[in-house]
Amino acid sequence: MLEKNIREQILSLINKEVVPAVGCTEPMAVALCTARATEDLGRKPEKITALLSANILKNAMGVGIPGTGMIGLPIAIALGALIGKSEYQLEVIKDLTPEALEEGKEYIRGHHIEIQLKENISEKLYVEVICEAEDDKATAIIANSHTNFIYEARNGNILLDKRICNASCREEGDIALNMRMVYDFAMTTPLDEIGFILKTRDYNIKAANLSIKGNYGHCLGKTMDRPLSHGIFGDSIFSHIISKTASACDARMGGAMIPVMSNSGSGNQGICATNPVAVFAEENENTMEELVRALTLSHLTAIYIKQSLGKLSALCGCVVASIGSSCGITYLMGGDYEHICHAVKNMIANLTGMICDGAKPSCSLKISSGVSTALLSALLSMEGKYVTSAEGIIDEDVDKSIHNLTSIGAEAMCSTDDMVLHIMTHKGC
């Protein structure tokens, strides 16, 4: 068992990175920043200027905003100013009412909002919101993670300033993980210390079940539950996993007012790290302890990979979360540390290079691809089959394999990220 102080640091990290969120976390981060700037201003803004990093823009352009039937940043910003409460964090607009929605639409029609790309910044996750009313002006800045305020000011008076810490800084209190530490924590930590992880199942399976009652996004989850799909894929654990995972993503990307438990600032990653593991455990008749340990392994693996990849990148987040769920499922199949490392290598060998082209309804398709690979990688590892260091970017050491993946996503794919944003913002030109 890991030492108590190490366990406490890891528990703190999980509790920081696995949190509830309503809607896509990028527009919600902008709404949160708007809410805080409005609170600092002390009244309804007459003008709001949002200066955003390219990755925030990319992930907020095509996604539904919960409870509005609308997509994109203007309505998120308007609601952040009108009804947002920063104390709610990524559930910032959960007090939305029909009356508030109409007020938000009217605010947009009044041309009070200006959205711009923030130039010459290194942070991929950066939100700066300036709220003005008559002679008063308030500014709030979020950077590096979706709820991390680094600067606040009102009328030139600085209320908060943590800008000295740049994107490469690990937030205070974070512990540097490795795969062995992740595994040992998940397998040996007393159950009463990690039982809270079941909340991820409660939130994200509930989101999937609620999604089935509506028509969200591309309805991939509902499609997988139909007779034609059962005829192709079978009425099987595989089809049930895809359905429950895609359904929750359909609802989230489609703008349903349904909270999910996120991972590393992404609701889709939280869904992908949770639902495949939870569904497999139920249908495989694993014990509750096994489910708790599998979910802990899945979520903490995703957090570990994100430490070197960053919160936002050109690499689709479902790659990271699917690696986590593959680890959890491998454990539920009876796998040990070696099997889990082999599953990780199988995942990296297959999914490396899947681009992120923003948050949107079709994310459910990418999640389904990731989950399919997670199951295949787990099965192969249990059969003693895995991609070796003689192949591609896989290294003999599992941690080096992971860092090979994240270096590609965080560094080599930067030009890909620029091209994706250019394409997204110049359609029809």
XYZ file of C-alpha atoms in Angstrom:
429
model
C 0.000 0.000 0.000
C 1.191 3.513 -0.790
C 2.154 5.762 2.111
C -0.683 7.782 3.589
C 0.695 11.143 2.478
C 1.001 9.871 -1.112
C -2.571 8.534 -1.012
C -3.822 11.854 0.319
C -2.144 13.755 -2.514
C -3.638 11.422 -5.108
C -7.082 11.664 -3.502
C -6.820 15.449 -3.603
C -5.891 15.276 -7.283
C -8.847 13.017 -8.131
C -11.260 15.250 -6.233
C -9.959 18.262 -8.166
C -10.075 16.646 -11.605
C -13.258 14.551 -11.324
C -16.085 17.036 -10.798
C -19.673 17.605 -11.986
C -20.261 19.691 -15.117
C -23.352 20.776 -17.032
C -22.673 21.039 -20.747
C -19.386 21.189 -22.618
C -16.673 22.448 -20.304
C -15.157 24.987 -22.738
C -18.249 27.222 -23.147
C -18.995 26.639 -19.466
C -15.513 27.910 -18.575
C -16.246 31.048 -20.607
C -19.622 31.407 -18.870
C -17.889 30.913 -15.513
C -15.303 33.579 -16.284
C -18.096 35.921 -17.417
C -20.014 35.285 -14.205
C -16.970 36.126 -12.081
C -16.197 39.297 -14.061
C -19.844 40.341 -13.724
C -19.729 39.703 -9.976
C -16.580 41.812 -9.726
C -18.244 44.549 -11.791
C -21.189 44.537 -9.394
C -23.928 45.019 -11.969
C -25.209 43.939 -15.368
C -22.552 44.608 -18.030
C -23.349 46.893 -20.919
C -20.483 45.398 -22.916
C -18.676 42.055 -22.666
C -15.438 41.295 -24.483
C -14.195 37.695 -24.481
C -10.594 37.045 -25.518
C -10.067 33.307 -26.009
C -7.336 30.864 -26.955
C -7.710 28.978 -30.222
C -8.482 25.692 -28.447
C -11.281 27.259 -26.413
C -12.776 28.694 -29.598
C -12.458 25.348 -31.373
C -14.229 23.435 -28.611
C -17.013 25.970 -28.123
C -18.110 26.755 -31.680
C -20.367 23.821 -32.480
C -21.596 22.444 -29.182
C -25.062 22.776 -27.677
C -25.503 24.946 -24.583
C -27.624 23.131 -21.971
C -31.284 24.031 -21.786
C -31.131 26.634 -24.566
C -31.561 24.790 -27.857
C -28.691 26.970 -29.102
C -25.048 26.381 -29.911
C -21.893 28.374 -29.401
C -20.469 31.051 -27.150
C -22.825 34.060 -27.354
C -25.632 32.463 -25.360
C -23.160 30.949 -22.878
C -21.623 34.380 -22.287
C -25.004 36.095 -22.021
C -26.283 33.589 -19.468
C -23.009 33.730 -17.534
C -23.549 37.468 -17.118
C -27.289 37.370 -16.437
C -27.788 34.324 -14.196
C -24.346 32.757 -13.749
C -22.933 32.130 -10.286
C -19.204 31.470 -10.111
C -19.664 29.437 -6.921
C -21.358 26.776 -9.082
C -18.087 26.269 -11.007
C -18.773 24.257 -14.203
C -22.487 24.112 -13.328
C -22.460 27.903 -13.586
C -25.799 28.252 -15.454
C -27.770 25.576 -13.633
C -30.310 28.186 -12.464
C -31.479 28.663 -16.058
C -35.204 29.388 -16.520
C -37.259 30.051 -19.675
C -37.437 33.714 -18.687
C -33.646 33.907 -18.300
C -33.200 32.278 -21.698
C -35.370 34.901 -23.360
C -33.438 37.631 -21.584
C -30.208 36.048 -22.828
C -31.460 36.018 -26.424
C -32.448 39.681 -26.116
C -29.004 40.494 -24.702
C -27.398 38.883 -27.764
C -29.658 40.844 -30.108
C -28.475 44.032 -28.393
C -24.907 43.412 -29.652
C -23.404 43.626 -26.180
C -20.953 40.753 -26.765
C -17.677 40.711 -28.680
C -15.631 37.505 -29.058
C -12.005 37.608 -30.223
C -9.016 35.305 -30.549
C -6.389 36.131 -27.920
C -3.123 36.616 -29.756
C 0.410 35.744 -28.633
C -0.346 33.422 -25.730
C 1.235 30.053 -25.009
C -1.667 28.628 -22.996
C -4.030 26.370 -24.925
C -6.697 26.920 -22.273
C -7.137 30.656 -21.815
C -10.268 32.728 -21.169
C -10.210 36.483 -20.555
C -13.500 38.306 -20.049
C -13.834 42.079 -19.719
C -17.172 43.427 -18.481
C -17.983 47.127 -18.719
C -20.829 49.376 -17.554
C -20.550 53.162 -17.852
C -17.162 54.037 -16.295
C -16.710 50.715 -14.475
C -14.649 47.852 -15.829
C -13.885 44.385 -14.461
C -11.615 41.683 -15.867
C -11.342 37.990 -15.029
C -8.933 35.441 -16.511
C -9.024 31.637 -16.385
C -5.994 29.670 -17.591
C -4.510 26.167 -17.622
C -7.612 24.471 -16.212
C -11.298 25.201 -16.640
C -11.942 26.700 -13.197
C -8.494 28.116 -12.413
C -8.790 31.889 -12.018
C -5.382 33.526 -12.356
C -6.356 37.208 -12.519
C -9.170 39.515 -11.430
C -9.324 43.304 -11.411
C -11.911 46.083 -11.059
C -11.257 49.615 -12.233
C -7.511 49.039 -12.139
C -7.522 47.541 -8.665
C -6.067 44.022 -8.730
C -8.163 41.528 -6.780
C -6.195 38.399 -7.729
C -2.964 37.850 -9.646
C -1.418 34.410 -10.184
C -0.219 35.033 -13.747
C 3.398 34.230 -12.878
C 2.506 30.526 -13.078
C 2.461 29.582 -16.754
C 1.022 26.573 -18.568
C 3.986 24.365 -17.686
C 3.431 24.801 -13.958
C 1.757 21.962 -12.155
C -0.863 23.407 -9.857
C 0.155 23.537 -6.230
C -0.411 20.235 -4.458
C -0.467 18.058 -7.580
C 1.571 14.878 -7.462
C 3.492 13.575 -10.482
C 2.048 10.173 -11.340
C 3.361 7.105 -13.128
C 1.567 3.952 -14.224
C 2.818 1.827 -11.344
C 1.662 4.412 -8.813
C -1.738 4.632 -10.518
C -2.150 0.864 -10.376
C -0.958 0.500 -6.779
C -3.256 3.290 -5.614
C -6.299 1.783 -7.324
C -5.573 -1.745 -6.089
C -4.443 -1.176 -2.488
C -6.106 1.984 -1.169
C -8.694 1.181 1.507
C -12.144 1.025 -0.025
C -13.605 3.647 2.275
C -11.109 6.199 0.897
C -12.071 5.717 -2.760
C -15.739 4.709 -2.572
C -16.725 8.235 -3.659
C -15.687 7.297 -7.214
C -19.057 5.549 -7.550
C -20.530 9.022 -8.018
C -19.061 8.948 -11.518
C -21.219 5.916 -12.312
C -24.287 7.491 -10.687
C -23.963 10.704 -12.703
C -22.870 9.320 -16.058
C -25.102 6.255 -16.304
C -28.028 8.462 -15.261
C -27.096 10.868 -18.072
C -27.166 7.952 -20.531
C -30.570 6.782 -19.298
C -32.047 10.292 -19.500
C -30.599 10.737 -22.979
C -32.566 7.767 -24.304
C -35.792 9.643 -23.473
C -34.931 12.483 -25.851
C -33.391 13.044 -29.263
C -29.977 14.565 -28.761
C -27.141 15.032 -31.208
C -26.913 12.198 -33.716
C -28.774 9.760 -31.417
C -25.948 7.246 -31.731
C -26.743 5.727 -28.357
C -30.397 5.196 -29.292
C -29.392 3.816 -32.675
C -27.241 1.175 -30.994
C -30.305 0.034 -29.031
C -32.481 -0.561 -32.119
C -33.205 -3.961 -33.693
C -31.101 -3.289 -36.801
C -28.072 -2.495 -34.640
C -28.655 -5.612 -32.550
C -28.766 -7.597 -35.777
C -25.358 -6.223 -36.739
C -23.579 -5.905 -33.392
C -25.669 -8.279 -31.294
C -27.551 -7.614 -28.066
C -24.238 -7.922 -26.255
C -21.965 -6.379 -23.652
C -20.217 -4.596 -26.520
C -23.381 -2.989 -27.895
C -24.590 -2.080 -24.402
C -21.277 -0.378 -23.602
C -21.337 1.619 -26.838
C -24.980 2.575 -26.295
C -24.552 3.754 -22.683
C -21.392 5.683 -23.481
C -22.605 7.286 -26.701
C -25.999 8.171 -25.179
C -24.453 10.254 -22.428
C -22.252 12.007 -24.991
C -25.251 12.608 -27.285
C -27.072 14.398 -24.471
C -24.084 16.417 -23.351
C -23.089 17.586 -26.831
C -26.719 18.112 -27.796
C -27.308 20.677 -25.049
C -29.320 18.650 -22.527
C -29.512 20.126 -19.034
C -27.998 16.938 -17.637
C -24.932 17.042 -15.359
C -22.110 14.561 -15.896
C -18.995 13.806 -13.896
C -16.036 15.154 -15.845
C -12.382 14.129 -15.888
C -9.511 16.601 -16.341
C -11.904 19.326 -17.439
C -13.853 17.252 -19.968
C -17.300 15.762 -19.556
C -16.787 13.472 -22.532
C -13.594 12.150 -20.960
C -15.470 11.572 -17.719
C -18.186 9.667 -19.566
C -15.651 7.614 -21.521
C -13.654 6.752 -18.402
C -16.814 5.729 -16.526
C -19.598 4.154 -18.567
C -17.679 1.354 -20.341
C -16.269 0.221 -16.998
C -19.595 0.476 -15.157
C -21.554 -1.407 -17.844
C -18.924 -4.135 -18.153
C -18.805 -4.626 -14.375
C -22.581 -4.978 -14.166
C -22.872 -7.461 -17.016
C -19.757 -9.386 -16.008
C -21.153 -9.600 -12.445
C -18.076 -8.101 -10.829
C -18.224 -7.172 -7.150
C -18.787 -3.636 -5.922
C -15.194 -3.482 -4.689
C -13.944 -4.502 -8.122
C -16.083 -1.777 -9.710
C -14.714 0.858 -7.325
C -11.134 -0.153 -8.027
C -11.725 -0.357 -11.791
C -13.296 3.112 -11.915
C -10.449 4.512 -9.816
C -7.913 2.912 -12.152
C -9.698 4.259 -15.222
C -10.084 7.834 -14.008
C -6.613 8.078 -12.498
C -5.004 6.699 -15.673
C -6.722 9.443 -17.669
C -5.571 12.072 -15.166
C -2.011 10.731 -15.373
C -1.922 10.934 -19.169
C -3.381 14.431 -19.107
C -0.562 15.604 -16.828
C 1.835 15.525 -19.779
C -0.689 16.083 -22.597
C -2.399 19.148 -21.145
C -6.063 19.943 -20.637
C -6.582 20.856 -24.321
C -4.623 19.572 -27.276
C -4.849 18.506 -30.896
C -5.266 14.901 -29.726
C -8.878 13.849 -29.155
C -9.581 13.421 -25.448
C -11.423 10.164 -26.061
C -8.024 8.574 -26.771
C -6.925 9.379 -23.222
C -10.177 8.374 -21.528
C -10.472 5.184 -23.570
C -7.014 4.142 -22.411
C -8.310 4.559 -18.870
C -11.440 2.503 -19.514
C -9.378 -0.209 -21.218
C -7.274 -0.470 -18.056
C -10.394 -0.689 -15.896
C -11.982 -3.352 -18.106
C -8.748 -5.355 -18.245
C -8.723 -5.435 -14.439
C -12.390 -6.509 -14.381
C -11.470 -9.356 -16.755
C -8.999 -10.569 -14.133
C -5.918 -8.824 -15.475
C -2.890 -7.851 -13.397
C -0.441 -4.970 -13.794
C 1.316 -6.603 -16.739
C -1.977 -7.172 -18.572
C -2.962 -3.553 -17.945
C 0.349 -2.241 -19.303
C -0.145 -4.391 -22.390
C -3.651 -2.957 -22.850
C -2.197 0.566 -22.661
C 0.347 -0.260 -25.360
C -2.373 -1.762 -27.572
C -4.406 1.422 -27.200
C -1.515 3.746 -28.014
C -0.568 1.684 -31.060
C -4.068 2.095 -32.497
C -5.539 5.488 -31.594
C -2.511 7.808 -31.785
C -3.232 10.708 -34.122
C -7.016 10.963 -33.749
C -7.542 14.706 -34.056
C -9.765 16.911 -31.946
C -11.834 19.126 -34.233
C -13.884 20.693 -31.471
C -16.685 19.662 -29.176
C -19.824 18.800 -31.131
C -22.531 16.113 -31.479
C -20.329 13.844 -33.604
C -17.981 13.397 -30.623
C -20.157 10.371 -29.814
C -18.742 8.687 -32.941
C -15.164 9.266 -31.793
C -15.993 8.063 -28.298
C -17.490 4.887 -29.765
C -14.304 4.298 -31.753
C -12.249 4.747 -28.606
C -14.425 2.428 -26.532
C -14.389 -0.237 -29.239
C -10.604 -0.119 -29.209
C -10.612 -0.236 -25.405
C -12.483 -3.535 -25.424
C -10.331 -5.008 -28.171
C -7.125 -3.933 -26.409
C -8.297 -5.474 -23.136
C -9.210 -8.760 -24.801
C -5.881 -8.964 -26.616
C -3.931 -8.262 -23.438
C -5.770 -11.042 -21.599
C -4.772 -13.385 -24.417
C -1.131 -12.391 -23.958
C -1.122 -10.383 -27.182
C 0.254 -6.855 -27.245
C 2.122 -4.418 -29.466
C 5.849 -4.610 -28.760
C 8.649 -2.071 -28.771
C 9.599 -3.273 -32.255
C 6.467 -1.591 -33.582
C 5.833 2.092 -34.142
C 5.982 4.455 -31.156
C 5.606 1.756 -28.508
C 8.437 1.501 -25.985
C 9.284 -1.406 -23.706
C 8.479 0.888 -20.762
C 4.769 1.713 -20.464
C 5.400 5.215 -19.096
C 7.689 6.018 -22.021
C 5.001 4.743 -24.387
C 2.497 7.110 -22.774
C 4.908 10.040 -23.045
C 5.535 9.190 -26.692
C 1.785 9.545 -27.212
C 1.501 12.808 -25.294
C 4.552 14.381 -26.954
C 2.902 13.796 -30.320
C -0.392 15.258 -29.106
C 1.075 18.226 -27.234
C 3.961 19.130 -29.550
C 4.042 17.465 -32.962
C 0.344 18.033 -33.699
C 0.378 21.792 -33.019
C 0.381 22.634 -36.725
C -2.490 20.180 -37.174
C -4.390 22.061 -34.480
C -3.821 25.364 -36.302
C -5.040 23.882 -39.583
C -8.150 22.395 -37.939
C -9.113 25.782 -36.476
C -8.440 27.499 -39.817
C -10.717 25.049 -41.606
C -13.439 25.415 -38.970
C -13.398 29.208 -39.152
C -13.201 29.505 -42.947
C -15.940 27.174 -44.117
C -17.647 28.496 -47.203
C -14.909 31.029 -47.879
